[in-house]
Coordinates of C-alpha atoms in Angstrom, one line a residue:
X1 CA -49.4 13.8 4.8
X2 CA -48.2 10.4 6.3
X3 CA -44.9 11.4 3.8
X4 CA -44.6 14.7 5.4
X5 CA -44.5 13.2 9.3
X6 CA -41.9 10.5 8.3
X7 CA -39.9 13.1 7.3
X8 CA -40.2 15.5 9.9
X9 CA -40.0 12.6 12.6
X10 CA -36.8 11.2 10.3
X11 CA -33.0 12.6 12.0
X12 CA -31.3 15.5 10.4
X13 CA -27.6 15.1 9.4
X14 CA -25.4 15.4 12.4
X15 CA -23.8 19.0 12.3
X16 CA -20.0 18.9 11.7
X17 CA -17.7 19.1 15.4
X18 CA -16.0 21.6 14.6
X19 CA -19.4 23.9 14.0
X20 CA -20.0 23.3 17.3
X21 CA -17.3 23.8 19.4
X22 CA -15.0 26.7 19.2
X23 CA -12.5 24.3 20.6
X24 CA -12.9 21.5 18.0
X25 CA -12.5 24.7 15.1
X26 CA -9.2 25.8 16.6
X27 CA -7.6 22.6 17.0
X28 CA -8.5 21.7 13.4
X29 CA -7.6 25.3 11.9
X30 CA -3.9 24.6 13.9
X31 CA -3.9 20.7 13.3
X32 CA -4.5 22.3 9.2
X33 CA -1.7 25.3 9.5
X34 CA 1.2 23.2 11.2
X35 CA 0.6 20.4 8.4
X36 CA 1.0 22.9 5.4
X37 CA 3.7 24.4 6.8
X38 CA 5.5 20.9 7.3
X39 CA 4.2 19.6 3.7
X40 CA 6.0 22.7 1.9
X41 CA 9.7 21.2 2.2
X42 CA 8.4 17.6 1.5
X43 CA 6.4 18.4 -1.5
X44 CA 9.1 20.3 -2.7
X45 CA 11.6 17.2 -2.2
X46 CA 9.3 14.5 -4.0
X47 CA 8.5 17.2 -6.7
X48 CA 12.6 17.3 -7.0
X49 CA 12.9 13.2 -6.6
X50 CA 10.4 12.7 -9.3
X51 CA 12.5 15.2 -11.7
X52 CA 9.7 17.3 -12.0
X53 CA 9.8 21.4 -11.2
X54 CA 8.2 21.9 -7.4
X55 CA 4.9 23.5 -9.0
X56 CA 3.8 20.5 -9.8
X57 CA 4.3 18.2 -6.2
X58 CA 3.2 21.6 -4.1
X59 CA 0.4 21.5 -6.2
X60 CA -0.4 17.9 -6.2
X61 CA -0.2 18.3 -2.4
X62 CA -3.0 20.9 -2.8
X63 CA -5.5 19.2 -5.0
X64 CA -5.3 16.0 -3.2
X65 CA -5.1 17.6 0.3
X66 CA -9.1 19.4 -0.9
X67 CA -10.3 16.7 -2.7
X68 CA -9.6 14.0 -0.7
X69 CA -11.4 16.3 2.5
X70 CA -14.7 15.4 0.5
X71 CA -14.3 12.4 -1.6
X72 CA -11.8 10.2 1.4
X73 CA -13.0 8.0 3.6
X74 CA -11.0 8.3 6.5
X75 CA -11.5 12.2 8.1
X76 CA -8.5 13.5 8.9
X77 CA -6.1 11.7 6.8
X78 CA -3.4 13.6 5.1
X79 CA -3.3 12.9 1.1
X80 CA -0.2 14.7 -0.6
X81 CA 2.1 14.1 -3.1
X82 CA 4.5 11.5 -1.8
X83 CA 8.2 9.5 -2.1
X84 CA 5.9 6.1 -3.4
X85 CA 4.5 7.5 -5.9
X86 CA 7.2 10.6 -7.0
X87 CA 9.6 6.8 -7.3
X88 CA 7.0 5.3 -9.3
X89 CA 6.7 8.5 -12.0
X90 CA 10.3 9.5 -11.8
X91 CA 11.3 7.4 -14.9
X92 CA 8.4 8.5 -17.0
X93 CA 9.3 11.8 -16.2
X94 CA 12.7 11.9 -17.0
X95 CA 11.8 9.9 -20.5
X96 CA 8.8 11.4 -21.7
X97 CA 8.2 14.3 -20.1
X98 CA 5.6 16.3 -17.8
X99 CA 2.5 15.7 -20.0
X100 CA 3.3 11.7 -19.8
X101 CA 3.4 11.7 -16.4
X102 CA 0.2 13.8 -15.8
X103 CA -1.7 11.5 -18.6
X104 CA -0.3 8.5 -16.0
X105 CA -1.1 10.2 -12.6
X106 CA -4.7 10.7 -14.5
X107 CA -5.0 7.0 -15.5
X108 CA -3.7 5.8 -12.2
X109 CA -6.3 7.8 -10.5
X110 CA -9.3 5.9 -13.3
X111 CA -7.9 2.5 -12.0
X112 CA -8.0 3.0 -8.8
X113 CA -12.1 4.1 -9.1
X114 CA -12.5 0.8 -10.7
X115 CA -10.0 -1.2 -8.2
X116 CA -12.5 0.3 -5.3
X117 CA -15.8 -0.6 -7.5
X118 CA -14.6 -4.8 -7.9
X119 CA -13.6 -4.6 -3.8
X120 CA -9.9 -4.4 -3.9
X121 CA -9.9 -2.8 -0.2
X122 CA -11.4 -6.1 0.9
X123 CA -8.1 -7.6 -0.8
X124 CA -5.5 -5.8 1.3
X125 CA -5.9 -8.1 4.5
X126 CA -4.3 -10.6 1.7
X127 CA -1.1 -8.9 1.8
X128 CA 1.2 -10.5 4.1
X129 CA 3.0 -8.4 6.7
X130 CA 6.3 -9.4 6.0
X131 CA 5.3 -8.1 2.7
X132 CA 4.3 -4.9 4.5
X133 CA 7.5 -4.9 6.0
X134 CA 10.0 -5.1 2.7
X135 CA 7.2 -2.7 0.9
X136 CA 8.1 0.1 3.9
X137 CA 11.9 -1.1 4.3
X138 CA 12.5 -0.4 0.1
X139 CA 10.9 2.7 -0.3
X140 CA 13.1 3.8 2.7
X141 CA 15.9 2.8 0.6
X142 CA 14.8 4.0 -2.5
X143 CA 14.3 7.5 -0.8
X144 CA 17.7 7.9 0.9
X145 CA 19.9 6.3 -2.7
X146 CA 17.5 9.4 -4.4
X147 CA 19.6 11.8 -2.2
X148 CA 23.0 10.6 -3.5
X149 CA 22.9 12.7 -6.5
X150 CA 22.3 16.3 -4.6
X151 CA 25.5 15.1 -2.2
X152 CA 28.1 14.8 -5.4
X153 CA 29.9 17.1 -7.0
X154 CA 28.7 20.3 -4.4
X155 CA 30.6 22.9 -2.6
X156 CA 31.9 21.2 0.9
X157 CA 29.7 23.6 2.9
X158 CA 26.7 21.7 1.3
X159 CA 27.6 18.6 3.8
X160 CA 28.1 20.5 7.4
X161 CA 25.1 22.1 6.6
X162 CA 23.3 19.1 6.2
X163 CA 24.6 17.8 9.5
X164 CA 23.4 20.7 11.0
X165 CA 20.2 20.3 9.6
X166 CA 20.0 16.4 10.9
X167 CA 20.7 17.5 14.1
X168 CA 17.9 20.0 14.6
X169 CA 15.7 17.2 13.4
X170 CA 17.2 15.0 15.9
X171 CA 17.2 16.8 19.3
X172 CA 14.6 19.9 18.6
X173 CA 12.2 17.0 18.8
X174 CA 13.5 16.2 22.2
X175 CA 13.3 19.8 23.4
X176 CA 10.1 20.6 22.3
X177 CA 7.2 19.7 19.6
X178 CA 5.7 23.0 19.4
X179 CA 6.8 23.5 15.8
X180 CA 7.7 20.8 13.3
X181 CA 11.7 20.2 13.3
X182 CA 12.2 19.9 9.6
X183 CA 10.6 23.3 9.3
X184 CA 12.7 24.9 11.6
X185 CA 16.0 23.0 9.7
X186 CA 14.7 24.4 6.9
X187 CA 14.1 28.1 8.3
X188 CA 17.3 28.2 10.0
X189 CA 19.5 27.3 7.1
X190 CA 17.8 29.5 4.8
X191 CA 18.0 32.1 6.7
X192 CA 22.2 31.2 7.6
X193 CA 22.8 31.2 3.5
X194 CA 21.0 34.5 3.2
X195 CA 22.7 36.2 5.8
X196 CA 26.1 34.9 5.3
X197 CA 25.5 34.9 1.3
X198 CA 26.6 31.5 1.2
X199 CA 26.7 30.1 -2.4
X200 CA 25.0 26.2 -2.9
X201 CA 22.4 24.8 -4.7
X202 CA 19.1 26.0 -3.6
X203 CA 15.2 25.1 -4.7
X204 CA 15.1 27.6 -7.2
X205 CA 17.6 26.1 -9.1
X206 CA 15.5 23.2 -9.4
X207 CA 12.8 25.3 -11.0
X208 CA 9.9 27.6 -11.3
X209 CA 8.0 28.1 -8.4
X210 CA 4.3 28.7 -8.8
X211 CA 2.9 32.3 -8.7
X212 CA -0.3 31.7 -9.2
X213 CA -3.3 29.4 -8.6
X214 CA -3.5 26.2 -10.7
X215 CA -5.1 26.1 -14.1
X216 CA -7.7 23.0 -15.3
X217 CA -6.0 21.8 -18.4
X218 CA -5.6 18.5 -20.3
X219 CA -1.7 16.9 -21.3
X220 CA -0.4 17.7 -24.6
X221 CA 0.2 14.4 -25.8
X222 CA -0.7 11.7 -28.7
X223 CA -3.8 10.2 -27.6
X224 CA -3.3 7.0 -29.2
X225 CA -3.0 3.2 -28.9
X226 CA 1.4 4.0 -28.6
X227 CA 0.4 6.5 -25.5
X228 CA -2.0 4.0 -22.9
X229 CA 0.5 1.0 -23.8
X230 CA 3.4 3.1 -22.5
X231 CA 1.8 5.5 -19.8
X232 CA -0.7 2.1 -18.2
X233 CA 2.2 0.1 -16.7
X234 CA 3.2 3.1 -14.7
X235 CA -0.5 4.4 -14.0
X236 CA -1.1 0.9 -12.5
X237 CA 1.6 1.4 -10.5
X238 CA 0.7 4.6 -9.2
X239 CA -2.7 2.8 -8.6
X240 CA -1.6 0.0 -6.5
X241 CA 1.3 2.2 -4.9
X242 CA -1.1 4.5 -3.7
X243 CA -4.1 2.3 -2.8
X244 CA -1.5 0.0 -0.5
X245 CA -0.3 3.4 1.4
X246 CA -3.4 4.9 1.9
X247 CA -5.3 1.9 3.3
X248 CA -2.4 1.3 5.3
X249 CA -2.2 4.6 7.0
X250 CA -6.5 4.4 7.2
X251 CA -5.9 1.5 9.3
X252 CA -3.0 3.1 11.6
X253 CA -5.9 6.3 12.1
X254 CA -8.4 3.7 13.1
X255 CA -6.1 2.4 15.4
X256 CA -5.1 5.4 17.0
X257 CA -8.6 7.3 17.5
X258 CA -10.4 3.9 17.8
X259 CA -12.7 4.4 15.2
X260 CA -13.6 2.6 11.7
X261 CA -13.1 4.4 8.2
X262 CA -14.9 3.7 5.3
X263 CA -11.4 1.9 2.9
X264 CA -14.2 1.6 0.0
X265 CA -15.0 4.5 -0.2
X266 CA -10.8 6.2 0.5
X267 CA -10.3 3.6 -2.4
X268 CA -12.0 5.3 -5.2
X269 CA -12.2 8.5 -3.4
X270 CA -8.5 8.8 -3.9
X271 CA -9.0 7.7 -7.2
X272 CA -11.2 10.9 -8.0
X273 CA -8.2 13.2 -5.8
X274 CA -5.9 11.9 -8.4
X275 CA -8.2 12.7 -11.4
X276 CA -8.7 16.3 -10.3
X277 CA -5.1 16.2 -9.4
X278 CA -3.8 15.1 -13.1
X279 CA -6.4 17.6 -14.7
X280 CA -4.9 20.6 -12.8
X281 CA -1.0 19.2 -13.9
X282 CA -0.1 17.7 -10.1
X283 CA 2.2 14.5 -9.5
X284 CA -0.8 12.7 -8.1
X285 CA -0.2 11.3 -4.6
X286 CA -1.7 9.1 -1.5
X287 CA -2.0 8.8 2.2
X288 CA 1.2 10.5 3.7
X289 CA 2.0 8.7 7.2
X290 CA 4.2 11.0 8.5
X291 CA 1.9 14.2 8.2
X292 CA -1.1 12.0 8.5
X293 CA 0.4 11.7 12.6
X294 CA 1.7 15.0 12.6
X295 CA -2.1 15.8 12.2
X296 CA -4.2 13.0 14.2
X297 CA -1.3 12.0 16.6
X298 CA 0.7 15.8 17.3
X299 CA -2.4 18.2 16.5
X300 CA -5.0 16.6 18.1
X301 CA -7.3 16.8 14.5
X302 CA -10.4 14.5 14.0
X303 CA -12.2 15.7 11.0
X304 CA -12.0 16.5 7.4
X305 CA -11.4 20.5 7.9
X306 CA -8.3 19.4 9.1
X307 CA -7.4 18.0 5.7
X308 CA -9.3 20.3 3.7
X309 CA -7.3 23.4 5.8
X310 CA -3.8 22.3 4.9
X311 CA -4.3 22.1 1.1
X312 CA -5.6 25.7 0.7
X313 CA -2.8 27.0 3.8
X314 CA -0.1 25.3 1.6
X315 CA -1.3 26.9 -1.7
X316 CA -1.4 30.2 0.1
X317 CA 1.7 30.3 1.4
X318 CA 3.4 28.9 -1.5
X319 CA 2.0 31.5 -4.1
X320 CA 2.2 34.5 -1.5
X321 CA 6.0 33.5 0.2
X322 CA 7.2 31.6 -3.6
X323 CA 10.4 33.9 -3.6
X324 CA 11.2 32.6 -0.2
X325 CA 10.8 29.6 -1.1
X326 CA 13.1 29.8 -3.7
X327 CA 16.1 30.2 -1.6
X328 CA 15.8 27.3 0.8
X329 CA 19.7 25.3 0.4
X330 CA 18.7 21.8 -1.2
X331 CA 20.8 20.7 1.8
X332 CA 17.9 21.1 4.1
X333 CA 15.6 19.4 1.5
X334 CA 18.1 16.6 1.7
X335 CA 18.7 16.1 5.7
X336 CA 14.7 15.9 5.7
X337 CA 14.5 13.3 3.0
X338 CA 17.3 11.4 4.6
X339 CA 15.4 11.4 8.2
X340 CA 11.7 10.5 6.5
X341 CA 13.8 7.5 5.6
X342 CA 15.5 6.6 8.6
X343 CA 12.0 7.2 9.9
X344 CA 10.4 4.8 7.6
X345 CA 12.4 2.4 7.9
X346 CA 11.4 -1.2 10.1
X347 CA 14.8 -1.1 12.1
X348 CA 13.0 -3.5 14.1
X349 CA 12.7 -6.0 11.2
X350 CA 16.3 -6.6 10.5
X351 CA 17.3 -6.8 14.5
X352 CA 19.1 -9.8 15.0
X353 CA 16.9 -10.6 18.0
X354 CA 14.0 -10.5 15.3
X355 CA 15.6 -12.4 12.5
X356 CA 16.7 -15.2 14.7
X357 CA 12.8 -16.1 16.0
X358 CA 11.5 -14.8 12.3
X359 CA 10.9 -18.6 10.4
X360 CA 13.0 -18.2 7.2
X361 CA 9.6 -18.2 4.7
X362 CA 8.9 -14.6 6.1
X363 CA 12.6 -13.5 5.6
X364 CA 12.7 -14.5 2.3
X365 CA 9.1 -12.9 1.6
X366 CA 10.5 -9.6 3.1
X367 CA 14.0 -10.0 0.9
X368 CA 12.2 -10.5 -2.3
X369 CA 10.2 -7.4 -2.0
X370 CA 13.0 -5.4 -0.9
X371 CA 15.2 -7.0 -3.5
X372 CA 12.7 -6.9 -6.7
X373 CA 11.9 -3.5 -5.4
X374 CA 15.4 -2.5 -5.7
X375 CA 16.4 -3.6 -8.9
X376 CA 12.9 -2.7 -10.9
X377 CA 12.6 1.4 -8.8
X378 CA 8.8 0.1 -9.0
X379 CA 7.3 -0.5 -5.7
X380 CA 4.3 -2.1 -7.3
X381 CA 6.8 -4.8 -8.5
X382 CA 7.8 -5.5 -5.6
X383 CA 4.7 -6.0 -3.9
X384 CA 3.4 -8.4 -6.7
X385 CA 6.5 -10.7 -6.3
X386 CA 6.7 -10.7 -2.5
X387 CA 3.1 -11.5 -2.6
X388 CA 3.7 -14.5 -5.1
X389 CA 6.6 -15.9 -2.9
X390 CA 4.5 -15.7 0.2
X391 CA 1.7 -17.5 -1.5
X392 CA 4.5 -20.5 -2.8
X393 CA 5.8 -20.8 0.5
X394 CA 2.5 -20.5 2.3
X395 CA 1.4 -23.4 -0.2
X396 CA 4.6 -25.3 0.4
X397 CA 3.9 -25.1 3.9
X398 CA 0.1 -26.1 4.1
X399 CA 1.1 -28.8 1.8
X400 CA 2.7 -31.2 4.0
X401 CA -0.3 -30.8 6.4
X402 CA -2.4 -33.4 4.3
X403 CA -1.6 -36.6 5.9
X404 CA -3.6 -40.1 5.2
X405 CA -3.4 -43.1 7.4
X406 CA -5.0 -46.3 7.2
X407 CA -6.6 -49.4 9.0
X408 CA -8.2 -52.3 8.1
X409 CA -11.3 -53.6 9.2
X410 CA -11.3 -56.6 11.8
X411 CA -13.1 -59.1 9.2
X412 CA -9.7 -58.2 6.2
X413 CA -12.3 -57.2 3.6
X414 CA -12.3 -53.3 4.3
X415 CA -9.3 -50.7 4.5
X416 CA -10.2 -47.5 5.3
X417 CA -7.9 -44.2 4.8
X418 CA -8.2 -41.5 7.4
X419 CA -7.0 -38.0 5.1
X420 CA -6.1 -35.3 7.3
X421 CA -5.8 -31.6 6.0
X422 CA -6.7 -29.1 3.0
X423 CA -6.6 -30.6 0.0
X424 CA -5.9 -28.7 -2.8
X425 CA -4.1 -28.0 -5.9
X426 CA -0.6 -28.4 -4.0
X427 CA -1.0 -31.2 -1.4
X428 CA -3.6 -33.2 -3.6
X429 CA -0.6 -33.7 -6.3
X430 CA 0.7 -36.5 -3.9
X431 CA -2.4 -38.2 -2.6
X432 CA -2.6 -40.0 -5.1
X433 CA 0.6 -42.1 -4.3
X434 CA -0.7 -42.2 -0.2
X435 CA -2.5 -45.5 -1.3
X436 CA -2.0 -49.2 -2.2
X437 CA -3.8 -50.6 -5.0
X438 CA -2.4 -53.9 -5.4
X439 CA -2.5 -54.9 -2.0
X440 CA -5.7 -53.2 -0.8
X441 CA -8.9 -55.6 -0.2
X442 CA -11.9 -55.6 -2.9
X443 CA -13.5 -52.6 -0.4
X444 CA -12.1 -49.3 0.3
X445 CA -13.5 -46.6 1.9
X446 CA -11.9 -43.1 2.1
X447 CA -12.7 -40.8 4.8
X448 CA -12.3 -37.3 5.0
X449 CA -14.1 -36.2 7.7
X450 CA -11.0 -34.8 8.9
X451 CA -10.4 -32.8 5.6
X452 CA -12.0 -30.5 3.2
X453 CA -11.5 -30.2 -0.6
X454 CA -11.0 -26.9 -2.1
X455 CA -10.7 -26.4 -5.7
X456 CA -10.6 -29.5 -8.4
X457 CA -7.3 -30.1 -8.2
X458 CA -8.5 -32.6 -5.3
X459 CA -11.7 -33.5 -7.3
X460 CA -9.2 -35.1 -10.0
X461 CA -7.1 -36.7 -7.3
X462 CA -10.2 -38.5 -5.8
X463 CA -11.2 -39.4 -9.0
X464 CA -7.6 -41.0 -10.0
X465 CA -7.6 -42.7 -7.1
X466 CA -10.9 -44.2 -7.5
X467 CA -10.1 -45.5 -11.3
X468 CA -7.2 -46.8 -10.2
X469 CA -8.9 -49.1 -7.5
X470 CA -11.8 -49.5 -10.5
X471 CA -9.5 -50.9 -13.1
X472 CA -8.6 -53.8 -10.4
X473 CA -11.8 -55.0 -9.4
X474 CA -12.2 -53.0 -6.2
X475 CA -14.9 -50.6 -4.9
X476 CA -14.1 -47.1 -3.1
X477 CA -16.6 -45.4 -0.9
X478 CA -16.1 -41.8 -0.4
X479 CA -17.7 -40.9 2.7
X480 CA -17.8 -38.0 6.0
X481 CA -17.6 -34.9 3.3
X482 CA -18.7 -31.8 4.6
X483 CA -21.3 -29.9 3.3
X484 CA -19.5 -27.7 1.2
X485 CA -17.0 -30.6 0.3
X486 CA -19.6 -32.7 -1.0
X487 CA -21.1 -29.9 -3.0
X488 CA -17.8 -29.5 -4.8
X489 CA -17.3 -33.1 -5.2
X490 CA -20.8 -33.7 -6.8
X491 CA -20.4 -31.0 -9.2
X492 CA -17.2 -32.1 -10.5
X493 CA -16.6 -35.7 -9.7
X494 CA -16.4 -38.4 -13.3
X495 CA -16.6 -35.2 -15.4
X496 CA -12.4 -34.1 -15.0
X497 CA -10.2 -36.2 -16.3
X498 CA -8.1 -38.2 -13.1
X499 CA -4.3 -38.0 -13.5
X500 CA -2.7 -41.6 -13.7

C-alpha cells in the first residue's frame, strides 16, 4: 500500500510544449518545414563534396535529423550531414568506395558512444579558442577550394549564374527573411535553366537521386584485420570531427535560449545517429550551425519536434519532388557552398586590429591548425596539432613563472629559498640550478609555501637538490607544502631517482 501512495503522490513526466500549446506546435511544425527545405541544397552539396551520389548525404540528413530528436541532448539542435565530416570521408570515398565509407561513418559513430562513456564532453573546455578559431577558419577554406573543381572547364553561363545566385543570398536577406535565400537562389535558377533551356551541369548529373525510402543494410566489404586498420583512422576522425561541432553548436543553443543541454548525453547520442545512419547507407554527419540558427535563432523552435520534423519533411520532399531535384544548375549548389564559407569563416580573427593585440602564442596556435589542416584535408589533424602547440607554448609560458629567491638567516648558519610558482615537469627542469651548493651554510631550508608541485617531475627536482646539499655535509628542510603538495611529495620523495 505505502508503495502505491509514493507513487501516486510521485510527479508525472512533464507533457511535451508543443502538446500543449497550439502555438508552440505551429512554430515547431514551421521552425521543422523551413529547415528541410533549406537542408535539401546543402545535403545535396556535401553529398557532391564527399564524391558520393546525393542519396546518400539527403539521407544521412534524414537519419540523423530523427535519431538525433530522441537520442541528442540538446532539443532543437539540427544534426545533418555536413562539410566537416563530407571533408573527412571524401578521400575514402574516392579510394575505396561507398561501402568503405559507410563501414567508417559506422565505426565513427561506435567511437564516439565510447568517447561520451570515458567523459570526453568534459574534455572540450580543454580546447583552446584560438584552436576553435583555425578549426572554423580551415574548414571555411577547405569548403570554398572544394568548389574549384565545379568552376573549370564549364560553359561561361555557369559563372553569371553563380553571381546571380550570390547576390540573392546577399541582399534577399536584407529585404526580407521570410524564406531562406539559398532556397530561393536555388528556385530561381532552376527554374531560369528550364525555361530558357539553358545547358550546364546540373545535380542529376552528379547522380541518382533517391526514389524511395532507405533500406537497413550492412557494407559489402572484407571484414577483416586489412579493413578496421584502413577504415579506423578516418572513423576517428569522423568521431572527433563531429563530437567538436556538435558540442560547439550545443553550447551556442545554450547561449542563445539561456538554458543547459545535457553534452553527455549529445556525445554518444550522436554516436548512436551515426550508427543508424551508416546501417541505412548515409554519410553520417553532426551538429549543423547554420540550420541549427536557422531553427532556434529564425524559427523561433525549442524542442525536439522541431528536429524530428525536418528529417521526415526532407525525406518527403526529396522522394516525392526527386525529378525536380534533379535539375537544379550545380551553379546554385556552388554560390551556397561559397557563402556557408564566407559565413564560417572568423573574418574577425585575421583583422589587423585583432592580430596586432592577439600575443603571438595564440597566432601561431590558430596558424598551425589552419596550416596542418590544410595540408592533411583532415580537420581532426589539425585539431590534435593546434592543441599540442598550444599546450608547448602554454608550458613555455607558465615555465618562467617559477621563480626562487633567497635570504639568509641573521645568525649565517641558515639560507632559506623562497620558490614561487607551479612546478612541474617544464619549469622544475631548471630548479635545480636556482641554488648554491658550495657556498650555502650547513642548513637549508626550502619554502614553498608560495608554490605547488604537480606531477614528479618536481618530486625528482627536490630530491636532486636535496642529494646534492647531502653529498656536502649540509641539511635541507623542506617545509610550508600544501596539503595536496605534501601528499604528492610523501608518496614519491627518495623512491625516483634525482637528476644530477
Amino acid at each position: 500500500m505505502s508503495l502505491l501512495l509514493s507513487a501516486a503522490r510521485s510527479p508525472r513526466p512533464s507533457r511535451p510544449a508543443w502538446l500543449s500549446s497550439p502555438r508552440v506546435l505551429r512554430t515547431e511544425v514551421l521552425a521543422g518545414l523551413v529547415v528541410a527545405l533549406a537542408l535539401i541544397p546543402e545535403a545535396i552539396s556535401f553529398s557532391i563534396l564527399a564524391g558520393v551520389d546525393p542519396r546518400v548525404g539527403l539521407f544521412a540528413s534524414f537519419t540523423m535529423a530523427v535519431t538525433i530528436a530522441f537520442t541528442g541532448g540538446r532539443p532543437a539542435m539540427i544534426s545533418a550531414a555536413t562539410g566537416a565530416i563530407a571533408l573527412v570521408v571524401a578521400p575514402l570515398a574516392k579510394e575505396h568506395g561507398l561501402d568503405y565509407l559507410i563501414a567508417a561513418v559506422v565505426l565513427g559513430g561506435l567511437f564516439q558512444v565510447i568517447l561520451a562513456l570515458v567523459g570526453v564532453a568534459k574534455l572540450m573546455r580543454f580546447i583552446p579558442r584560438s584552436v576553435m578559431v583555425g578549426f572554423v577558419n580551415a574548414l571555411a577554406i577547405l569548403i570554398f577550394t572544394a568548389q574549384v573543381p565545379h568552376l573549370i572547364g564549364v560553359p561561361w553561363l555557369v559563372y553569371p549564374m553563380v553571381a546571380l545566385a550570390l547576390a540573392i543570398m546577399v541582399f534577399l536577406p536584407k529585404l526580407t527573411t521570410a524564406v531562406p535565400a539559398p532556397l530561393v537562389a536555388i528556385v530561381a535558377l532552376t527554374v531560369f535553366t528550364v525555361v530558357a533551356h539553358i545547358t550546364v551541369p546540373n545535380v542529376g548529373g552528379e547522380g541518382t537521386l533517391p526514389d524511395s525510402l532507405p533500406t537497413l543494410g550492412l557494407p559489402d566489404l572484407p571484414y577483416e584485420l586489412a579493413t578496421l586498420k584502413l577504415v579506423a583512422p578516418y572513423a576517428l576522425g569522423i568521431a572527433l570531427v563531429g563530437l567538436m561541432e556538435s558540442l560547439m553548436t550545443a553550447k551556442l543553443v545554450d547561449d542563445i535560449t539561456d538554458t543547459h543541454s545535457n553534452k553527455t548525453r549529445e556525445s554518444w547520442g550522436q554516436g548512436v545517429a551515426n550508427i543508424v545512419t551508416g546501417f541505412f547507407g548515409g554519410m553520417g554527419g553532426c551538429a549543423m550551425i547554420g540550420q541549427t540558427m536557422i531553427n532556434v535563432k529564425a524559427s523561433g523552435a525549442r524542442t525536439r519536434l522541431s528536429t524530428f520534423l525536418a528529417g521526415v519533411f526532407l525525406l518527403i520532399l526529396v522522394v516525392a519532388l526527386g525529378d525536380v531535384v534533379a535539375l537544379i544548375p550545380m551553379a546554385a549548389l556552388v554560390a551556397v557552398m561559397i557563402i556557408v564559407s564566407v559565413g564560417t569563416f572568423d573574418w574577425h580573427s585575421i583583422a589587423p586590429a585583432t592580430l596586432k593585440r592577439m600575443p603571438a602564442g595564440e597566432i601561431i596556435v590558430m596558424g598551425v591548425t589552419v596550416v596542418a589542416t590544410l595540408a592533411s584535408h583532415n580537420l581532426a589533424i589539425g585539431v590534435v596539432l593546434g592543441v599540442l602547440t598550444a599546450m608547448v607554448i602554454f608550458a613555455r609560458r607558465v615555465a618562467h613563472f617559477a621563480q626562487v629567491t633567497s635570504v639568509l638567516d641573521p645568525d649565517g648558519n641558515t639560507r632559506i629559498y623562497y620558490v614561487h610558482g607551479e612546478l612541474f615537469f617544464a619549469s622544475s627542469n631548471d630548479l635545480v640550478y636556482q641554488f648554491d651548493y658550495t657556498g650555502d651554510p650547513e642548513h637549508i631550508v626550502i619554502d614553498l609555501t608560495a608554490a605547488h608541485i604537480w606531477d614528479a617531475s618536481s618530486v625528482a627536482a627536490l630530491d636532486a637538490i636535496t642529494t646534492k646539499y647531502q653529498t656536502r655535509g649540509k641539511a635541507v628542510d623542506i617545509v610550508g607544502l600544501n596539503d595536496a603538495s605534501a601528499s604528492f611529495h610523501e608518496n614519491l620523495a627518495g623512491k625516483l631517482k634525482a637528476g644530477h
